[in-house]
């Protein structure tokens, strides 16, 4: 690396400048031990299970990170995954080596369970806090051979005596203390029916990855029964370099039938007797759990996604009671911010005041309906998520939106009285991601800003810093010559403020400079954040080569008020296109920007937006790169697409207007299409339909397909090839064309 300058290889290895963050942070029951996953070293990327022990009293001091379990202790070689396990991880966007699946067992303070290569490992931390030398401490690890592979959704019971998992669509319970005590407690009689698994759209779109829930006393399990027999069966080719696998997948595309989800109760005291069916009475199951040992609860949603109901289940009658209903004319997002405060009250977020607030709802004595409510988040503060909740002391911890939507901040909110006591626990500017203990005793703050790679600290519930996590790589980034970045604000065609970022070129090639517009544009995401982005080294490299880089959050993006985010309803391919074109007009007004050398690049929804911008005879863009683009929304899944577009049987004109395949004849500038041939999210079919239409219209274009790769095009060599190809394409059409 030339002093201050980046090579493309260095830019593509962006992790070189930012140490990996602590993953899957968990705390034991009394929150005295924090465990997490992190690489063994900078040279060894395999994840090990690490721990910090919080020691109080005379020995209190800086906790020492210790390796509890090394993957080599579990099995030799790389972890072996079944296809079902691999696809579950794809749903979670997880691509790691080493240990991934671990958990504290119930309410225990010293027992963990790890799943690795299909087997289980029971880890006991005997005398951990009394150990004379934590660095030399060795936990007791017991191997539990599992004959029922694959085992999905492994969960310990709250009493740490048992574990449950799903094998071949059946729910299985296994003793952790007795040998040869494993039995099926909910058995499927059909390949289309499963017990305890979350259906595709629940995992992909709702953030729900499991389908069963232990009761607090470990005697019952609430389990979902999923019948996919009416869901269309897609046969898709997973094309690898040396083979092609034909995969049959139940995929509910927009307008088609969803899986039928019903609930049952398994009573382990009666050898796993299955209750009669408990009907949802709604299309979707969003969340489920237990208020107490006698009261399961459900969150259900109608197909239009304009109503969510909170229900409790009467165990004796196997019926449900709706105790609360939330409505929104556009849609209601699935969330994890609901929590019981006591037997007769709970917290719930809504956007009834135009931005996201948290309310405390009080039920009547019979606990059958809500009788009063009050707001327990500060006025004018948009609370994006609740990360911890100390119910006993009535304190919640929420992430609030700052900097006009471009920053995030952690708040401590005490709500025991109507006079809220609010304390800010993180910096006024910048971005944070938070991993917290349940009650808020400790938090891992992952904080960054535009030009500052992430730093991590562990803080107490009152905001005091316990310790900083050592980072090895940020100093290398400080030596890099960086671009000048401007935060900009322009107006949409209806006057709505749109916020963006402009990276100015560090050198000028010719009288004016080319510029790359990076887009996403879809709901629940932002590109113009005051945060470190994994693409930051690449943007810096491009500015050193003479490019400007621009990104704009159009209407429909996250981090703003309800009116802004709901602007995209029934508007895919319209409102976001108009806003991005407003951004281009602003760029063209800058005296250093070459109007004839403006490019656009996006991935997934950004690939759709890029394609929509390019398939226009009057496009202002000189070239575009679309990775894994949606091209026909009727091919995408029900829960995502219908939330924003409605049902195609009722909104046929909207779907036709958003379809890109029919616009193929309008292409008159260079377009580069990229797709993974094993993508099960945005199916490869999307790009194939567009490429066929372009060929039929006699339109030249560039195309790259990646055998065996899914939506994220993972793998170090694949990642480098993708971006080398993109940069070469941009150079040909934007830089070298000067």
XYZ file of C-alpha atoms in Angstrom:
738
model
C 0.000 0.000 0.000
C 1.438 3.345 -1.100
C 1.360 5.735 1.832
C -2.184 7.032 2.153
C -3.370 5.260 -1.026
C -5.512 2.145 -1.392
C -5.197 -0.577 -3.985
C -8.432 -2.183 -5.160
C -7.470 -5.447 -3.430
C -7.016 -3.619 -0.131
C -10.310 -1.797 -0.562
C -12.146 -5.059 -1.222
C -10.685 -6.555 1.943
C -12.534 -3.895 3.954
C -12.349 -5.972 7.118
C -8.636 -5.177 7.007
C -9.549 -1.776 8.472
C -12.204 -2.804 10.988
C -11.829 -5.602 13.493
C -14.740 -8.070 13.558
C -17.435 -7.171 16.050
C -18.510 -9.418 18.899
C -21.229 -11.693 17.546
C -24.168 -13.320 19.296
C -23.593 -11.705 22.662
C -25.466 -13.565 25.417
C -25.631 -13.252 29.195
C -26.261 -15.878 31.833
C -29.355 -15.567 34.041
C -27.865 -13.275 36.706
C -25.998 -11.338 33.975
C -22.619 -11.880 35.623
C -21.044 -13.635 32.604
C -21.157 -12.344 29.043
C -20.429 -14.802 26.252
C -19.894 -14.014 22.590
C -18.503 -15.408 19.361
C -15.355 -13.971 17.800
C -12.478 -15.238 15.643
C -9.638 -17.011 17.392
C -7.198 -14.475 15.952
C -6.677 -12.132 13.015
C -5.046 -15.023 11.174
C -7.698 -17.618 12.086
C -11.252 -16.545 11.092
C -12.969 -19.493 12.796
C -15.336 -18.357 15.527
C -14.731 -19.574 19.077
C -16.916 -19.121 22.148
C -15.450 -16.401 24.374
C -16.486 -14.946 27.725
C -16.076 -11.913 29.946
C -16.644 -12.502 33.661
C -17.863 -9.504 35.657
C -16.167 -9.768 39.044
C -17.436 -7.542 41.863
C -15.924 -6.572 45.174
C -12.218 -6.420 45.954
C -11.245 -8.223 42.753
C -13.236 -5.892 40.500
C -11.295 -4.665 37.500
C -11.012 -4.911 33.759
C -12.513 -8.258 32.666
C -10.195 -10.545 30.787
C -11.514 -12.176 27.611
C -11.154 -15.936 27.801
C -11.779 -18.636 25.225
C -14.327 -21.045 26.666
C -14.655 -23.407 23.718
C -12.463 -23.697 20.647
C -14.075 -25.326 17.574
C -11.186 -27.795 17.483
C -12.451 -29.172 20.819
C -15.713 -30.155 19.139
C -14.809 -31.726 15.800
C -11.950 -31.722 13.340
C -12.252 -29.848 10.074
C -14.971 -27.469 8.949
C -18.484 -27.740 10.342
C -20.691 -30.092 8.361
C -24.099 -28.590 7.539
C -27.185 -30.143 6.006
C -28.966 -28.296 3.203
C -31.771 -27.359 5.622
C -29.284 -25.865 8.096
C -27.474 -24.002 5.331
C -30.708 -22.454 4.093
C -31.714 -21.416 7.615
C -28.419 -19.573 7.957
C -28.965 -17.965 4.566
C -32.301 -16.643 5.881
C -30.401 -15.024 8.778
C -27.621 -13.772 6.479
C -25.103 -15.763 8.535
C -21.892 -16.881 6.836
C -19.263 -17.826 9.394
C -16.701 -20.494 10.104
C -16.421 -22.207 13.459
C -18.997 -22.099 16.240
C -22.292 -20.397 15.482
C -25.182 -22.094 17.275
C -24.925 -21.773 21.064
C -27.152 -20.712 23.967
C -27.320 -20.424 27.730
C -29.573 -23.139 29.085
C -32.681 -21.568 30.537
C -32.305 -19.854 33.885
C -29.019 -21.525 34.726
C -25.927 -19.477 35.473
C -23.380 -22.111 34.499
C -24.737 -24.265 31.649
C -24.539 -23.748 27.892
C -25.455 -25.865 24.894
C -23.564 -25.805 21.597
C -24.601 -27.433 18.338
C -21.808 -28.237 15.894
C -21.848 -30.547 12.870
C -25.198 -31.917 13.984
C -24.027 -33.034 17.434
C -24.589 -31.310 20.783
C -22.092 -30.230 23.413
C -23.165 -29.621 26.994
C -20.845 -27.016 28.557
C -20.707 -26.526 32.331
C -18.831 -23.597 33.881
C -18.072 -25.105 37.258
C -16.464 -22.731 39.763
C -15.826 -20.178 37.020
C -16.104 -17.119 39.253
C -13.837 -18.689 41.877
C -11.098 -19.630 39.455
C -7.688 -18.305 40.474
C -6.677 -17.768 36.870
C -9.436 -17.159 34.335
C -6.966 -17.472 31.463
C -6.230 -21.042 32.511
C -9.835 -21.957 33.270
C -11.155 -24.995 31.374
C -14.934 -25.635 31.328
C -16.400 -29.123 31.371
C -17.545 -30.064 27.842
C -19.676 -33.195 27.375
C -20.318 -34.518 23.873
C -23.901 -35.658 23.213
C -23.997 -37.730 20.033
C -27.142 -36.982 18.068
C -28.600 -39.722 15.896
C -31.395 -37.500 14.533
C -29.688 -35.270 11.991
C -30.310 -32.637 10.857
C -31.478 -31.026 14.087
C -33.003 -27.600 13.545
C -33.908 -24.829 16.022
C -32.270 -26.409 19.077
C -33.634 -24.879 22.322
C -32.869 -25.630 25.960
C -35.736 -25.883 28.406
C -35.891 -23.179 31.116
C -34.940 -25.746 33.795
C -31.865 -26.775 31.733
C -32.863 -30.442 31.970
C -34.100 -30.947 28.416
C -33.709 -29.656 24.878
C -36.062 -29.655 21.915
C -35.365 -29.520 18.191
C -36.955 -30.314 14.836
C -35.886 -33.350 12.831
C -37.499 -34.270 9.501
C -40.484 -31.997 10.285
C -41.046 -33.635 13.697
C -40.649 -31.959 17.091
C -38.218 -33.912 19.267
C -37.496 -33.599 23.013
C -34.229 -34.918 24.433
C -33.035 -35.205 28.015
C -29.747 -33.457 28.801
C -29.254 -35.484 31.973
C -30.447 -39.018 31.078
C -29.041 -41.225 28.339
C -31.304 -42.687 25.650
C -34.215 -40.429 26.573
C -35.190 -38.873 23.244
C -38.672 -38.952 21.795
C -40.818 -37.392 19.089
C -43.614 -35.364 20.683
C -45.260 -33.935 17.540
C -45.025 -36.129 14.458
C -45.734 -35.104 10.890
C -47.685 -37.467 8.681
C -46.849 -35.661 5.435
C -43.770 -34.069 3.824
C -45.803 -30.854 3.397
C -46.524 -30.596 7.142
C -44.002 -29.655 9.821
C -44.077 -29.072 13.578
C -41.861 -26.422 15.105
C -40.405 -24.878 11.933
C -40.984 -21.320 10.763
C -42.275 -21.152 7.209
C -40.240 -19.419 4.483
C -41.847 -15.956 4.691
C -41.640 -15.973 8.504
C -37.876 -16.446 8.307
C -37.239 -14.237 5.287
C -39.611 -11.344 5.995
C -40.892 -11.434 9.599
C -37.677 -12.120 11.492
C -39.209 -15.219 13.116
C -36.892 -18.207 12.860
C -38.525 -20.758 15.154
C -41.874 -22.444 15.556
C -41.988 -23.670 19.157
C -41.768 -22.085 22.605
C -41.087 -23.695 26.010
C -43.371 -22.831 28.935
C -41.527 -21.157 31.864
C -41.943 -24.294 34.014
C -40.616 -26.610 31.244
C -43.743 -28.799 31.294
C -45.339 -27.691 28.011
C -44.324 -26.578 24.538
C -46.381 -24.272 22.332
C -45.741 -25.481 18.775
C -46.797 -24.343 15.310
C -48.112 -26.777 12.730
C -47.259 -25.562 9.229
C -49.062 -27.051 6.215
C -47.462 -25.999 2.916
C -49.511 -28.290 0.668
C -51.240 -25.353 -1.060
C -48.094 -23.243 -1.458
C -46.855 -23.315 -5.079
C -43.998 -25.718 -5.639
C -41.095 -24.025 -7.402
C -38.495 -26.163 -9.115
C -35.320 -24.169 -9.462
C -31.864 -25.086 -10.612
C -28.961 -24.548 -8.220
C -26.219 -24.398 -10.812
C -22.684 -25.104 -9.615
C -19.472 -25.235 -11.611
C -19.481 -29.037 -11.718
C -23.115 -30.001 -11.148
C -26.707 -28.819 -11.225
C -29.129 -29.594 -8.415
C -32.836 -29.368 -9.073
C -34.398 -28.017 -5.882
C -38.101 -28.163 -5.140
C -39.081 -25.292 -2.857
C -42.459 -24.219 -1.529
C -42.326 -20.545 -2.495
C -45.415 -18.334 -1.989
C -45.113 -15.697 -4.710
C -47.326 -12.614 -4.543
C -51.016 -13.460 -4.831
C -50.535 -17.208 -4.263
C -51.620 -19.248 -1.192
C -49.505 -19.025 1.955
C -48.703 -21.852 4.329
C -51.526 -22.656 6.725
C -50.274 -22.123 10.288
C -52.071 -23.501 13.345
C -50.983 -23.954 16.942
C -50.875 -26.906 19.332
C -49.758 -27.477 22.891
C -47.535 -30.411 23.850
C -47.896 -31.521 27.481
C -44.716 -33.361 28.498
C -46.325 -34.539 31.740
C -48.638 -36.643 29.570
C -45.841 -38.138 27.458
C -46.150 -35.412 24.862
C -49.905 -35.423 24.359
C -50.844 -32.999 21.569
C -53.754 -30.633 22.200
C -56.542 -30.026 19.735
C -55.895 -27.428 17.028
C -55.715 -23.772 18.062
C -56.675 -21.657 15.048
C -54.870 -18.379 14.324
C -57.928 -16.730 12.702
C -55.410 -14.616 10.742
C -53.061 -15.252 7.825
C -49.728 -14.832 9.619
C -48.147 -15.744 12.945
C -45.660 -12.973 13.772
C -44.545 -13.850 17.309
C -45.480 -16.177 20.177
C -44.459 -16.974 23.729
C -45.637 -17.316 27.327
C -46.745 -14.624 29.785
C -46.530 -17.154 32.627
C -46.642 -20.943 32.963
C -50.394 -21.001 32.303
C -50.757 -18.334 29.612
C -49.345 -18.623 26.089
C -49.721 -15.616 23.785
C -49.690 -14.986 20.038
C -49.239 -12.037 17.696
C -51.189 -12.583 14.461
C -51.528 -10.459 11.327
C -54.057 -10.269 8.511
C -52.930 -10.829 4.925
C -53.162 -7.122 4.058
C -50.830 -6.479 7.035
C -52.954 -3.561 8.241
C -53.922 -5.244 11.532
C -51.984 -7.073 14.260
C -53.763 -8.770 17.147
C -52.321 -9.773 20.509
C -54.028 -12.901 21.809
C -53.804 -15.160 24.827
C -54.655 -18.861 24.753
C -57.068 -20.538 27.154
C -55.289 -23.829 27.883
C -58.433 -25.631 28.992
C -60.504 -24.749 25.939
C -57.664 -24.431 23.417
C -59.172 -21.158 22.213
C -57.758 -17.647 21.837
C -58.865 -14.267 23.181
C -57.916 -11.008 21.480
C -56.835 -8.553 24.164
C -55.362 -5.850 21.922
C -55.488 -4.818 18.274
C -53.177 -2.451 16.393
C -54.145 -0.963 13.019
C -52.469 1.079 10.292
C -54.034 1.957 6.933
C -50.742 1.256 5.102
C -49.042 -1.589 6.999
C -47.734 -2.673 10.407
C -44.166 -3.965 10.663
C -43.298 -7.091 12.611
C -41.211 -6.149 15.664
C -39.586 -7.507 18.830
C -40.556 -4.607 21.096
C -43.613 -6.140 22.768
C -43.060 -7.181 26.389
C -45.208 -8.060 29.390
C -44.577 -5.693 32.280
C -46.733 -7.654 34.689
C -49.696 -9.976 34.603
C -52.007 -7.196 33.459
C -49.894 -4.731 31.435
C -47.550 -4.690 28.464
C -45.579 -2.324 26.219
C -46.169 -1.971 22.494
C -44.839 0.400 19.777
C -47.010 2.270 17.276
C -46.862 5.198 14.874
C -50.257 6.739 15.627
C -48.658 10.130 16.333
C -46.749 10.123 13.048
C -43.532 8.661 14.436
C -42.645 5.556 16.432
C -43.459 5.742 20.138
C -43.755 3.162 22.927
C -46.983 2.846 24.931
C -47.790 1.075 28.188
C -51.171 -0.658 27.962
C -53.159 -1.640 31.071
C -55.753 -4.429 30.974
C -58.917 -4.895 33.000
C -59.085 -7.221 36.010
C -60.191 -10.143 33.845
C -57.191 -9.537 31.554
C -59.433 -9.697 28.504
C -58.988 -6.210 27.030
C -56.991 -2.985 27.312
C -58.702 -0.266 29.351
C -56.079 2.490 29.416
C -52.755 3.410 27.815
C -50.025 6.012 28.119
C -46.941 6.947 26.120
C -43.697 5.994 27.858
C -41.185 7.304 25.321
C -40.101 10.960 25.105
C -42.083 13.448 23.018
C -40.773 13.931 19.456
C -38.270 11.046 19.780
C -38.634 8.287 17.196
C -37.784 5.014 19.004
C -36.581 2.548 16.396
C -36.272 -0.442 18.735
C -36.344 -1.552 22.365
C -33.167 -3.479 23.216
C -33.659 -4.260 26.930
C -36.379 -4.007 29.556
C -35.998 -3.992 33.331
C -39.616 -4.809 34.131
C -39.183 -4.863 37.901
C -37.912 -1.271 37.978
C -39.977 -0.153 34.959
C -36.997 0.923 32.882
C -36.628 0.319 29.174
C -33.695 0.965 26.884
C -34.426 2.127 23.364
C -32.514 3.113 20.256
C -33.643 6.567 19.121
C -33.248 8.168 15.699
C -31.026 11.267 15.565
C -29.432 13.595 13.017
C -32.549 13.792 10.858
C -32.590 10.023 10.451
C -28.870 9.577 9.820
C -27.776 8.704 13.382
C -28.801 6.476 16.288
C -28.568 6.913 20.055
C -29.198 4.719 23.110
C -31.681 6.031 25.687
C -32.525 4.865 29.205
C -36.193 5.592 29.935
C -37.612 5.206 33.462
C -41.401 5.128 33.209
C -42.609 4.217 36.715
C -44.415 7.586 36.821
C -45.900 9.746 34.024
C -42.938 12.105 34.505
C -40.457 10.149 32.390
C -36.794 10.175 33.367
C -34.700 9.950 30.202
C -30.919 9.573 30.061
C -28.746 9.413 26.954
C -26.211 6.572 27.146
C -24.297 7.109 23.893
C -22.745 9.938 21.899
C -24.865 12.694 20.388
C -23.685 11.914 16.853
C -22.852 8.769 14.925
C -24.408 5.341 14.717
C -24.785 2.554 17.258
C -25.736 -1.099 17.132
C -26.566 -2.579 20.518
C -26.472 -6.054 22.044
C -27.907 -6.084 25.545
C -28.620 -8.259 28.526
C -32.356 -8.809 29.041
C -32.660 -6.542 32.060
C -30.196 -3.931 30.870
C -27.396 -4.553 33.335
C -24.839 -4.359 30.535
C -24.702 -3.457 26.845
C -22.220 -3.946 24.058
C -22.179 -0.707 22.056
C -20.930 -1.047 18.490
C -20.422 2.596 17.528
C -19.086 4.233 14.385
C -19.414 7.227 12.094
C -18.816 7.963 8.435
C -15.024 7.991 8.586
C -14.452 6.115 11.831
C -14.433 2.304 11.851
C -16.436 0.630 14.602
C -15.304 0.641 18.206
C -16.940 -1.467 20.873
C -17.428 -0.840 24.547
C -19.320 -2.553 27.323
C -21.398 -0.149 29.384
C -23.573 -0.441 32.472
C -27.278 0.276 32.575
C -26.628 3.808 33.834
C -24.225 4.554 30.971
C -20.937 4.073 32.798
C -18.244 2.446 30.662
C -17.132 -0.881 32.085
C -14.393 -1.402 29.511
C -13.446 -0.922 25.871
C -12.981 -3.910 23.584
C -9.415 -3.781 22.208
C -9.245 -3.173 18.461
C -6.188 -3.847 16.374
C -6.981 -2.466 12.943
C -8.427 1.035 13.186
C -4.980 2.637 13.247
C -4.338 1.347 9.731
C -7.434 3.165 8.488
C -6.242 6.419 10.056
C -3.282 6.413 7.648
C -5.512 6.348 4.549
C -6.104 9.538 2.592
C -9.849 10.083 2.724
C -12.391 11.955 0.669
C -14.179 15.083 1.748
C -17.761 14.060 2.583
C -20.683 16.453 2.522
C -24.098 15.829 3.965
C -26.642 17.247 1.583
C -30.376 17.895 1.638
C -32.534 18.357 -1.443
C -36.278 18.523 -2.032
C -38.450 15.815 -3.562
C -40.984 16.928 -6.167
C -43.575 17.311 -3.383
C -41.223 19.330 -1.171
C -40.210 16.466 1.162
C -36.606 16.875 2.405
C -34.318 14.100 1.126
C -30.961 13.557 2.820
C -27.834 12.227 1.213
C -24.050 11.965 1.244
C -21.552 13.204 -1.320
C -17.971 11.904 -1.443
C -15.870 14.312 -3.478
C -13.117 13.009 -5.776
C -9.593 13.333 -4.427
C -8.097 13.872 -7.893
C -9.578 15.304 -11.073
C -9.263 13.560 -14.410
C -10.165 16.108 -17.061
C -12.194 19.284 -16.694
C -14.983 17.517 -14.810
C -15.295 14.299 -12.808
C -17.396 11.143 -13.125
C -19.660 10.176 -10.252
C -21.202 6.905 -9.066
C -24.670 6.942 -7.487
C -25.112 4.058 -5.016
C -28.772 3.149 -4.417
C -30.931 0.819 -2.370
C -34.188 2.717 -2.202
C -36.459 0.070 -0.711
C -38.203 -0.030 2.673
C -36.415 -0.721 5.968
C -32.970 0.339 4.849
C -30.814 3.436 4.475
C -27.653 4.235 2.555
C -26.997 7.826 3.732
C -26.108 7.082 7.351
C -23.546 8.620 9.683
C -22.094 5.155 10.111
C -19.190 3.051 8.978
C -20.216 0.998 5.966
C -18.478 -2.140 4.746
C -18.198 -0.378 1.366
C -16.361 2.603 2.881
C -12.895 1.435 1.736
C -14.255 0.930 -1.798
C -15.819 4.403 -1.886
C -12.495 5.817 -0.676
C -10.599 3.905 -3.385
C -12.946 5.264 -6.058
C -12.459 8.850 -4.877
C -8.696 8.317 -5.042
C -9.174 7.247 -8.674
C -11.091 10.409 -9.511
C -14.715 9.396 -8.934
C -17.275 11.151 -6.824
C -19.697 8.889 -4.919
C -23.273 9.930 -4.101
C -26.073 8.273 -2.147
C -29.559 9.528 -1.362
C -32.288 8.107 0.879
C -35.465 8.459 -1.164
C -38.979 8.428 0.226
C -39.804 4.981 1.582
C -36.380 4.524 3.219
C -36.048 3.831 6.947
C -35.269 6.188 9.808
C -37.902 8.843 9.181
C -41.490 9.533 10.206
C -44.518 7.490 9.171
C -45.463 9.755 6.247
C -41.984 9.396 4.764
C -41.696 5.614 5.124
C -45.266 4.958 3.880
C -44.750 7.117 0.766
C -43.720 4.017 -1.162
C -47.071 2.243 -0.678
C -48.331 1.158 -4.124
C -45.335 3.008 -5.557
C -42.527 0.558 -6.366
C -40.707 1.796 -9.436
C -42.248 5.258 -9.157
C -41.601 7.387 -6.076
C -38.046 6.132 -5.506
C -37.189 6.634 -9.190
C -38.480 10.203 -9.112
C -36.490 10.983 -5.961
C -33.257 9.547 -7.350
C -33.730 11.610 -10.514
C -34.117 14.689 -8.309
C -30.741 13.725 -6.848
C -29.222 13.530 -10.323
C -30.573 16.979 -11.163
C -28.848 18.313 -8.054
C -25.583 16.599 -9.075
C -25.805 18.134 -12.526
C -25.912 21.555 -10.898
C -22.467 20.981 -9.336
C -19.804 22.584 -11.498
C -17.303 19.727 -11.077
C -19.667 16.881 -12.083
C -19.539 15.605 -15.661
C -23.197 15.229 -16.732
C -22.211 12.589 -19.271
C -20.394 10.350 -16.790
C -22.901 9.581 -14.029
C -23.228 5.880 -13.168
C -25.583 3.976 -10.866
C -25.082 0.770 -8.860
C -27.392 -1.211 -6.558
C -27.961 -4.685 -5.099
C -31.236 -6.555 -4.440
C -33.886 -3.811 -4.188
C -31.064 -1.510 -5.271
C -30.629 -3.772 -8.308
C -34.326 -3.311 -9.088
C -34.007 0.468 -8.713
C -30.848 0.546 -10.862
C -32.594 -1.417 -13.602
C -35.662 0.825 -13.411
C -33.452 3.892 -13.807
C -31.576 2.397 -16.767
C -34.596 1.034 -18.685
C -35.585 4.493 -19.785
C -34.788 6.085 -23.144
C -34.124 9.416 -21.433
C -32.054 8.109 -18.528
C -29.416 10.580 -17.304
C -27.129 7.680 -16.363
C -24.212 6.721 -18.597
C -23.963 3.164 -17.182
C -25.582 0.978 -14.514
C -24.736 -2.131 -12.459
C -27.653 -4.197 -11.099
C -26.850 -7.099 -8.776
C -29.550 -9.686 -7.956
C -32.387 -7.440 -9.146
C -36.082 -8.116 -8.762
C -37.531 -7.664 -12.251
C -41.140 -8.830 -11.781
C -42.734 -8.345 -8.351
C -45.279 -11.101 -9.054
C -42.357 -13.520 -8.684
C -41.371 -12.253 -5.214
C -42.844 -13.541 -1.950
C -46.254 -12.694 -0.498
C -45.417 -11.105 2.837
C -42.889 -8.600 1.519
C -44.492 -7.727 -1.809
C -48.137 -7.514 -0.750
C -47.210 -5.323 2.242
C -46.257 -2.540 -0.160
C -47.980 -3.431 -3.440
C -51.188 -5.158 -2.380
C -52.455 -8.404 -3.892
C -51.814 -8.660 -7.653
C -55.371 -9.893 -8.211
C -56.587 -6.555 -6.831
C -53.743 -4.277 -8.010
C -52.914 -5.617 -11.457
C -52.127 -2.170 -12.912
C -49.636 -1.401 -10.139
C -47.806 -4.693 -10.728
C -47.759 -4.084 -14.484
C -46.346 -0.574 -14.001
C -43.546 -1.879 -11.757
C -42.569 -4.758 -14.077
C -39.152 -4.231 -15.679
C -39.237 -7.065 -18.208
C -41.638 -5.157 -20.446
C -39.268 -2.183 -20.516
C -36.361 -4.062 -22.102
C -36.680 -2.223 -25.430
C -36.013 1.090 -23.663
C -32.401 0.266 -22.773
C -29.952 2.502 -24.633
C -26.999 2.780 -22.215
C -24.572 0.119 -20.892
C -26.123 -2.174 -18.249
C -24.281 -4.870 -16.282
C -26.488 -7.606 -14.742
C -25.036 -9.868 -12.011
C -26.768 -12.753 -10.208
C -25.994 -15.830 -8.119
C -27.240 -19.025 -9.759
C -28.337 -20.541 -6.418
C -30.183 -17.464 -5.147
C -33.336 -18.588 -3.308
C -34.310 -15.085 -2.179
C -34.433 -13.118 -5.430
C -34.609 -16.146 -7.681
C -32.229 -16.348 -10.654
C -35.421 -16.430 -12.728
C -35.730 -12.644 -12.302
C -32.524 -11.911 -14.169
C -33.137 -14.677 -16.714
C -36.480 -13.120 -17.662
C -34.877 -9.723 -18.159
C -31.890 -11.076 -20.102
C -34.233 -12.971 -22.440
C -36.310 -9.823 -23.000
C -33.161 -7.781 -23.711
C -31.958 -10.386 -26.199
C -35.340 -10.451 -27.940
C -35.200 -6.651 -28.159
C -31.673 -6.870 -29.648
C -30.203 -4.858 -26.791
C -26.526 -5.418 -25.877
C -25.678 -5.713 -22.184
C -23.058 -7.198 -19.876
C -23.878 -10.267 -17.768
C -22.141 -12.282 -15.039
C -23.585 -15.357 -13.306
C -22.001 -17.038 -10.270
C -22.427 -20.834 -10.037
C -23.481 -22.103 -6.614
C -23.751 -18.638 -5.094
C -26.803 -17.314 -3.278
C -28.137 -13.783 -2.841
C -25.123 -12.357 -1.015
C -22.519 -13.812 -3.456
C -20.407 -14.879 -0.461
C -16.886 -16.221 -0.495
C -13.654 -14.239 -0.533
C -12.751 -15.028 -4.132
C -16.325 -14.486 -5.326
C -16.534 -11.158 -3.484
C -13.322 -9.930 -5.104
C -14.373 -11.104 -8.541
C -17.758 -9.373 -8.266
C -16.280 -6.006 -7.353
C -13.304 -6.236 -9.688
C -15.817 -6.840 -12.472
C -17.958 -3.904 -11.355
C -15.007 -1.506 -11.114
C -13.684 -2.605 -14.516
C -17.125 -1.998 -16.040
C -17.387 1.447 -14.441
C -13.873 2.371 -15.537
C -14.631 1.457 -19.158
C -17.800 3.514 -19.326
C -17.174 6.369 -16.896
C -13.460 6.882 -16.349
C -11.779 5.831 -19.584
C -14.524 7.339 -21.730
C -13.340 10.845 -20.811
